[in-house]
Short mmCIF file of C-alpha atoms in Angstrom, two decimals:
data_model
loop_
_atom_site.label_atom_id
_atom_site.label_comp_id
_atom_site.label_asym_id
_atom_site.label_seq_id
_atom_site.Cartn_x
_atom_site.Cartn_y
_atom_site.Cartn_z
CA MET A 32 0.01 0.01 0.00
CA SER A 33 1.43 3.35 -1.03
CA PRO A 34 1.51 6.36 1.34
CA SER A 35 -1.11 8.14 -0.79
CA ASP A 36 -3.46 5.12 -0.53
CA LEU A 37 -2.97 5.00 3.23
CA LEU A 38 -3.68 8.72 3.51
CA GLN A 39 -6.83 8.34 1.44
CA GLN A 40 -8.05 5.54 3.69
CA LEU A 41 -7.38 7.62 6.78
CA VAL A 42 -9.36 10.53 5.28
CA GLU A 43 -12.24 8.18 4.47
CA LEU A 44 -12.09 6.76 8.00
CA LYS A 45 -12.33 10.27 9.48
CA HIS A 46 -15.33 11.05 7.28
CA TRP A 47 -17.01 7.86 8.47
CA LEU A 48 -16.26 8.61 12.14
CA ASP A 49 -17.72 12.10 11.64
CA SER A 50 -20.86 10.75 9.96
CA ALA A 51 -24.11 10.32 11.87
CA ALA A 52 -24.75 6.94 13.47
CA PHE A 53 -28.22 8.01 14.53
CA HIS A 54 -30.22 11.11 15.42
CA ALA A 55 -31.32 11.73 18.99
CA PHE A 56 -31.47 14.46 21.64
CA GLY A 57 -33.86 16.65 19.67
CA GLY A 58 -32.87 15.36 16.26
CA GLN A 59 -29.18 16.24 16.55
CA PRO A 60 -26.81 13.79 14.83
CA THR A 61 -24.65 11.54 16.97
CA SER A 62 -21.44 10.55 15.18
CA TRP A 63 -19.88 7.12 15.00
CA ALA A 64 -16.87 8.57 16.86
CA GLU A 65 -19.14 9.36 19.81
CA VAL A 66 -20.76 5.91 19.72
CA ILE A 67 -17.47 4.00 19.59
CA GLY A 68 -15.89 6.36 22.10
CA PHE A 69 -18.83 5.74 24.42
CA ALA A 70 -18.27 1.97 24.39
CA LEU A 71 -14.48 2.19 24.73
CA GLY A 72 -14.74 4.83 27.46
CA VAL A 73 -17.11 2.74 29.54
CA ALA A 74 -14.85 -0.30 29.22
CA SER A 75 -11.73 1.70 30.11
CA THR A 76 -13.25 3.35 33.17
CA GLY A 77 -14.86 0.13 34.36
CA TYR A 78 -11.58 -1.78 34.19
CA ALA A 79 -9.76 1.09 35.94
CA ALA A 80 -12.26 1.01 38.79
CA VAL A 81 -11.39 -2.64 39.49
CA GLU A 82 -7.64 -2.04 39.06
CA SER A 83 -7.34 -4.04 35.85
CA PRO A 84 -4.49 -3.17 33.42
CA TRP A 85 -7.00 -3.73 30.61
CA CYS A 86 -8.19 -0.19 31.25
CA TRP A 87 -5.14 1.14 29.38
CA PRO A 88 -5.57 -0.54 25.96
CA TYR A 89 -9.23 0.51 25.92
CA SER A 90 -8.21 4.01 26.98
CA ILE A 91 -5.66 4.33 24.17
CA ALA A 92 -8.19 3.09 21.60
CA ASN A 93 -10.69 5.63 22.93
CA ASN A 94 -8.13 8.42 22.55
CA VAL A 95 -7.48 7.50 18.92
CA VAL A 96 -11.20 7.53 18.10
CA TRP A 97 -11.84 10.84 19.87
CA ILE A 98 -9.10 12.79 18.07
CA PRO A 99 -11.32 13.53 15.03
CA LEU A 100 -14.37 14.00 17.25
CA PHE A 101 -12.91 16.88 19.26
CA PHE A 102 -11.16 18.38 16.25
CA THR A 103 -14.46 18.60 14.37
CA ALA A 104 -16.10 20.14 17.47
CA GLY A 105 -13.44 22.87 17.57
CA LEU A 106 -12.01 21.74 20.89
CA TYR A 107 -8.36 21.85 19.83
CA ALA A 108 -6.89 21.43 23.31
CA ASP A 109 -9.02 18.33 23.85
CA THR A 110 -7.78 17.05 20.47
CA SER A 111 -4.16 17.40 21.55
CA LEU A 112 -5.13 16.02 24.96
CA GLN A 113 -6.01 12.70 23.39
CA VAL A 114 -2.41 12.36 22.18
CA GLY A 115 -1.16 13.08 25.71
CA TYR A 116 -3.67 10.56 27.09
CA ALA A 117 -2.42 7.88 24.70
CA VAL A 118 1.18 8.44 25.80
CA LEU A 119 0.18 8.32 29.47
CA GLY A 120 -1.89 5.23 28.70
CA ALA A 121 1.20 3.44 27.39
CA VAL A 122 3.13 4.51 30.50
CA GLY A 123 0.25 3.41 32.72
CA LEU A 124 0.06 -0.01 31.07
CA TRP A 125 3.77 -0.57 31.58
CA HIS A 126 3.67 0.75 35.17
CA TRP A 127 0.67 -1.37 36.21
CA LEU A 128 2.00 -4.53 34.58
CA ARG A 129 5.44 -3.98 36.10
CA GLY A 130 3.84 -3.71 39.53
CA ASP A 131 5.66 -3.10 42.78
CA VAL A 132 9.06 -4.52 41.89
CA SER A 133 10.42 -4.09 45.44
CA ARG A 134 7.68 -6.32 46.79
CA ARG A 135 7.15 -8.46 43.69
CA SER A 136 3.44 -7.76 43.79
CA VAL A 137 0.79 -5.84 41.92
CA LEU A 138 1.04 -2.07 42.06
CA PRO A 139 -0.74 -0.97 45.26
CA VAL A 140 -3.12 1.94 45.63
CA VAL A 141 -1.44 4.76 47.57
CA ARG A 142 -2.02 8.40 48.46
CA THR A 143 -0.54 11.31 46.56
CA PRO A 144 2.66 12.56 48.24
CA GLN A 145 2.22 15.94 49.92
CA TRP A 146 4.92 17.60 47.82
CA GLU A 147 3.22 16.50 44.63
CA TRP A 148 0.04 18.41 45.48
CA HIS A 149 2.08 21.65 45.32
CA VAL A 150 3.55 20.64 41.96
CA GLN A 151 0.09 19.79 40.61
CA ALA A 152 -1.35 23.13 41.72
CA LEU A 153 1.51 24.97 40.01
CA VAL A 154 1.11 22.95 36.82
CA LEU A 155 -2.63 23.58 36.81
CA ALA A 156 -2.25 27.34 37.20
CA VAL A 157 0.65 27.87 34.80
CA GLY A 158 -0.47 25.25 32.31
CA THR A 159 -4.00 26.65 32.10
CA TRP A 160 -2.75 30.19 31.58
CA LEU A 161 -0.26 29.23 28.87
CA LEU A 162 -2.69 26.95 27.03
CA TRP A 163 -5.48 29.51 27.25
CA ALA A 164 -3.23 32.11 25.61
CA VAL A 165 -2.48 29.71 22.76
CA LEU A 166 -6.09 28.68 22.27
CA VAL A 167 -7.26 32.28 22.10
CA GLN A 168 -4.89 32.79 19.17
CA LEU A 169 -6.21 29.60 17.54
CA HIS A 170 -9.81 30.84 17.94
CA ASP A 171 -10.76 27.84 20.04
CA SER A 172 -14.50 27.65 20.70
CA ALA A 173 -14.11 27.63 24.51
CA PRO A 174 -10.49 28.64 25.24
CA PHE A 175 -10.48 28.93 29.02
CA LEU A 176 -12.61 25.88 29.81
CA ASP A 177 -10.79 23.89 27.14
CA ALA A 178 -7.41 24.84 28.66
CA PHE A 179 -8.48 24.27 32.26
CA THR A 180 -10.10 20.89 31.66
CA SER A 181 -7.20 19.70 29.52
CA VAL A 182 -4.51 20.47 32.11
CA PHE A 183 -6.70 19.20 34.98
CA SER A 184 -7.35 15.96 33.07
CA ILE A 185 -3.65 15.35 32.49
CA ILE A 186 -3.09 15.73 36.25
CA ALA A 187 -5.91 13.30 36.99
CA MET A 188 -4.61 10.82 34.42
CA TRP A 189 -1.11 11.00 35.92
CA ALA A 190 -2.62 10.20 39.33
CA GLN A 191 -4.30 7.18 37.75
CA VAL A 192 -0.99 6.07 36.20
CA ARG A 193 0.64 6.22 39.65
CA LYS A 194 -2.41 4.58 41.25
CA TYR A 195 -3.00 7.52 43.60
CA ILE A 196 -6.47 7.15 45.11
CA GLU A 197 -6.98 10.89 44.62
CA THR A 198 -7.34 10.25 40.88
CA TRP A 199 -11.04 9.55 41.49
CA PRO A 200 -12.04 12.77 43.32
CA LEU A 201 -10.05 14.64 40.67
CA TRP A 202 -12.08 12.94 37.91
CA VAL A 203 -15.31 13.64 39.80
CA ALA A 204 -14.45 17.34 39.90
CA ILE A 205 -13.45 17.56 36.24
CA ASP A 206 -16.50 15.60 35.07
CA PHE A 207 -18.76 18.25 36.58
CA VAL A 208 -17.07 20.77 34.29
CA TYR A 209 -16.98 18.55 31.22
CA ILE A 210 -20.70 17.67 31.22
CA PRO A 211 -22.05 21.20 30.55
CA LEU A 212 -19.13 21.92 28.19
CA TYR A 213 -19.98 18.94 25.98
CA ILE A 214 -23.69 19.81 26.02
CA TYR A 215 -22.79 23.34 24.94
CA LYS A 216 -20.73 21.92 22.05
CA GLY A 217 -23.59 19.64 20.93
CA LEU A 218 -21.83 16.45 22.03
CA GLN A 219 -24.76 15.06 23.95
CA LEU A 220 -23.71 11.40 23.85
CA THR A 221 -20.24 12.36 25.08
CA ALA A 222 -21.87 14.38 27.85
CA LEU A 223 -23.93 11.29 28.74
CA LEU A 224 -20.75 9.20 28.70
CA THR A 225 -19.20 11.67 31.13
CA VAL A 226 -22.15 11.11 33.47
CA VAL A 227 -21.30 7.41 33.29
CA PHE A 228 -17.65 8.30 33.95
CA LEU A 229 -18.82 10.23 36.99
CA ALA A 230 -20.68 7.21 38.35
CA PHE A 231 -17.65 4.97 37.69
CA ALA A 232 -15.38 7.51 39.41
CA VAL A 233 -17.48 7.30 42.58
CA TRP A 234 -17.46 3.50 42.35
CA GLY A 235 -13.72 3.41 41.69
CA TRP A 236 -13.14 5.70 44.64
CA VAL A 237 -14.93 3.22 46.94
CA VAL A 238 -13.16 0.17 45.48
CA TRP A 239 -9.69 1.79 45.58
CA GLN A 240 -10.29 2.96 49.17
CA ARG A 241 -10.85 -0.66 50.19
CA SER A 242 -7.70 -1.65 48.32
CA LEU A 243 -5.78 1.11 50.07
CA ASP A 244 -7.05 -0.05 53.46
CA ARG A 245 -5.94 -3.62 52.67
CA HIS A 246 -2.51 -2.38 51.62
CA LYS A 247 -2.15 -0.42 54.89
CA ALA A 248 -3.20 -3.51 56.85
CA LEU A 249 -0.64 -5.60 54.99
CA LEU A 250 2.12 -3.11 55.82
CA ALA A 251 1.10 -3.07 59.47
CA ASN A 252 0.61 -6.82 59.78
CA PRO A 253 1.16 -9.12 56.79
CA ALA A 254 -0.99 -11.80 58.36
CA VAL A 255 -4.07 -9.51 58.20
CA ALA A 256 -4.12 -9.58 54.42
CA TYR A 257 -4.56 -13.33 54.45
CA ALA A 258 -7.00 -13.49 57.33
#
């Protein structure tokens, strides 16, 4: 297959992803990218909630599908964010499969180190300001919210990569911003998916808290974990 043939197939694939799968929510079209992203996103978040490394392949596939979706919607930061997500997904897959080498066990759920909270706050403030300035020049459809949610999401994803339990309250917070943003952009199915993400985030928070408690009990008394 020549490069030109491959490029033509990619263009045709984007057109298909942008095409309407069905009409709902007042007759507005819902694209195939939203439908496929919905399924992949549910699988990814569900697997993450139960600490399964399978969350990462589904997450990466979701990122690839959503690149044309957000580009078409004019959310350029979210488009670039999918690339960042895919990279973090690869890192997360390696990190989770590698596990806790020192203990030769699966990677445990832990709390975010205190010093890292200060770094995250600085990254959120500076990153949002810099990205907002760029998006204004690019005539992004929602420059501030697009910048804020993008930087916040990267921080939440990094916490998930490291298996910090705080990843879930971070996702809960960002989902409350994403839902009205997607509705405003006419991405109703994606907004509905984010509601599902929100429910999974609460569930994951509960499941990971139990895992964290078990890990603490194991550190305090190894016999407790097998009681």
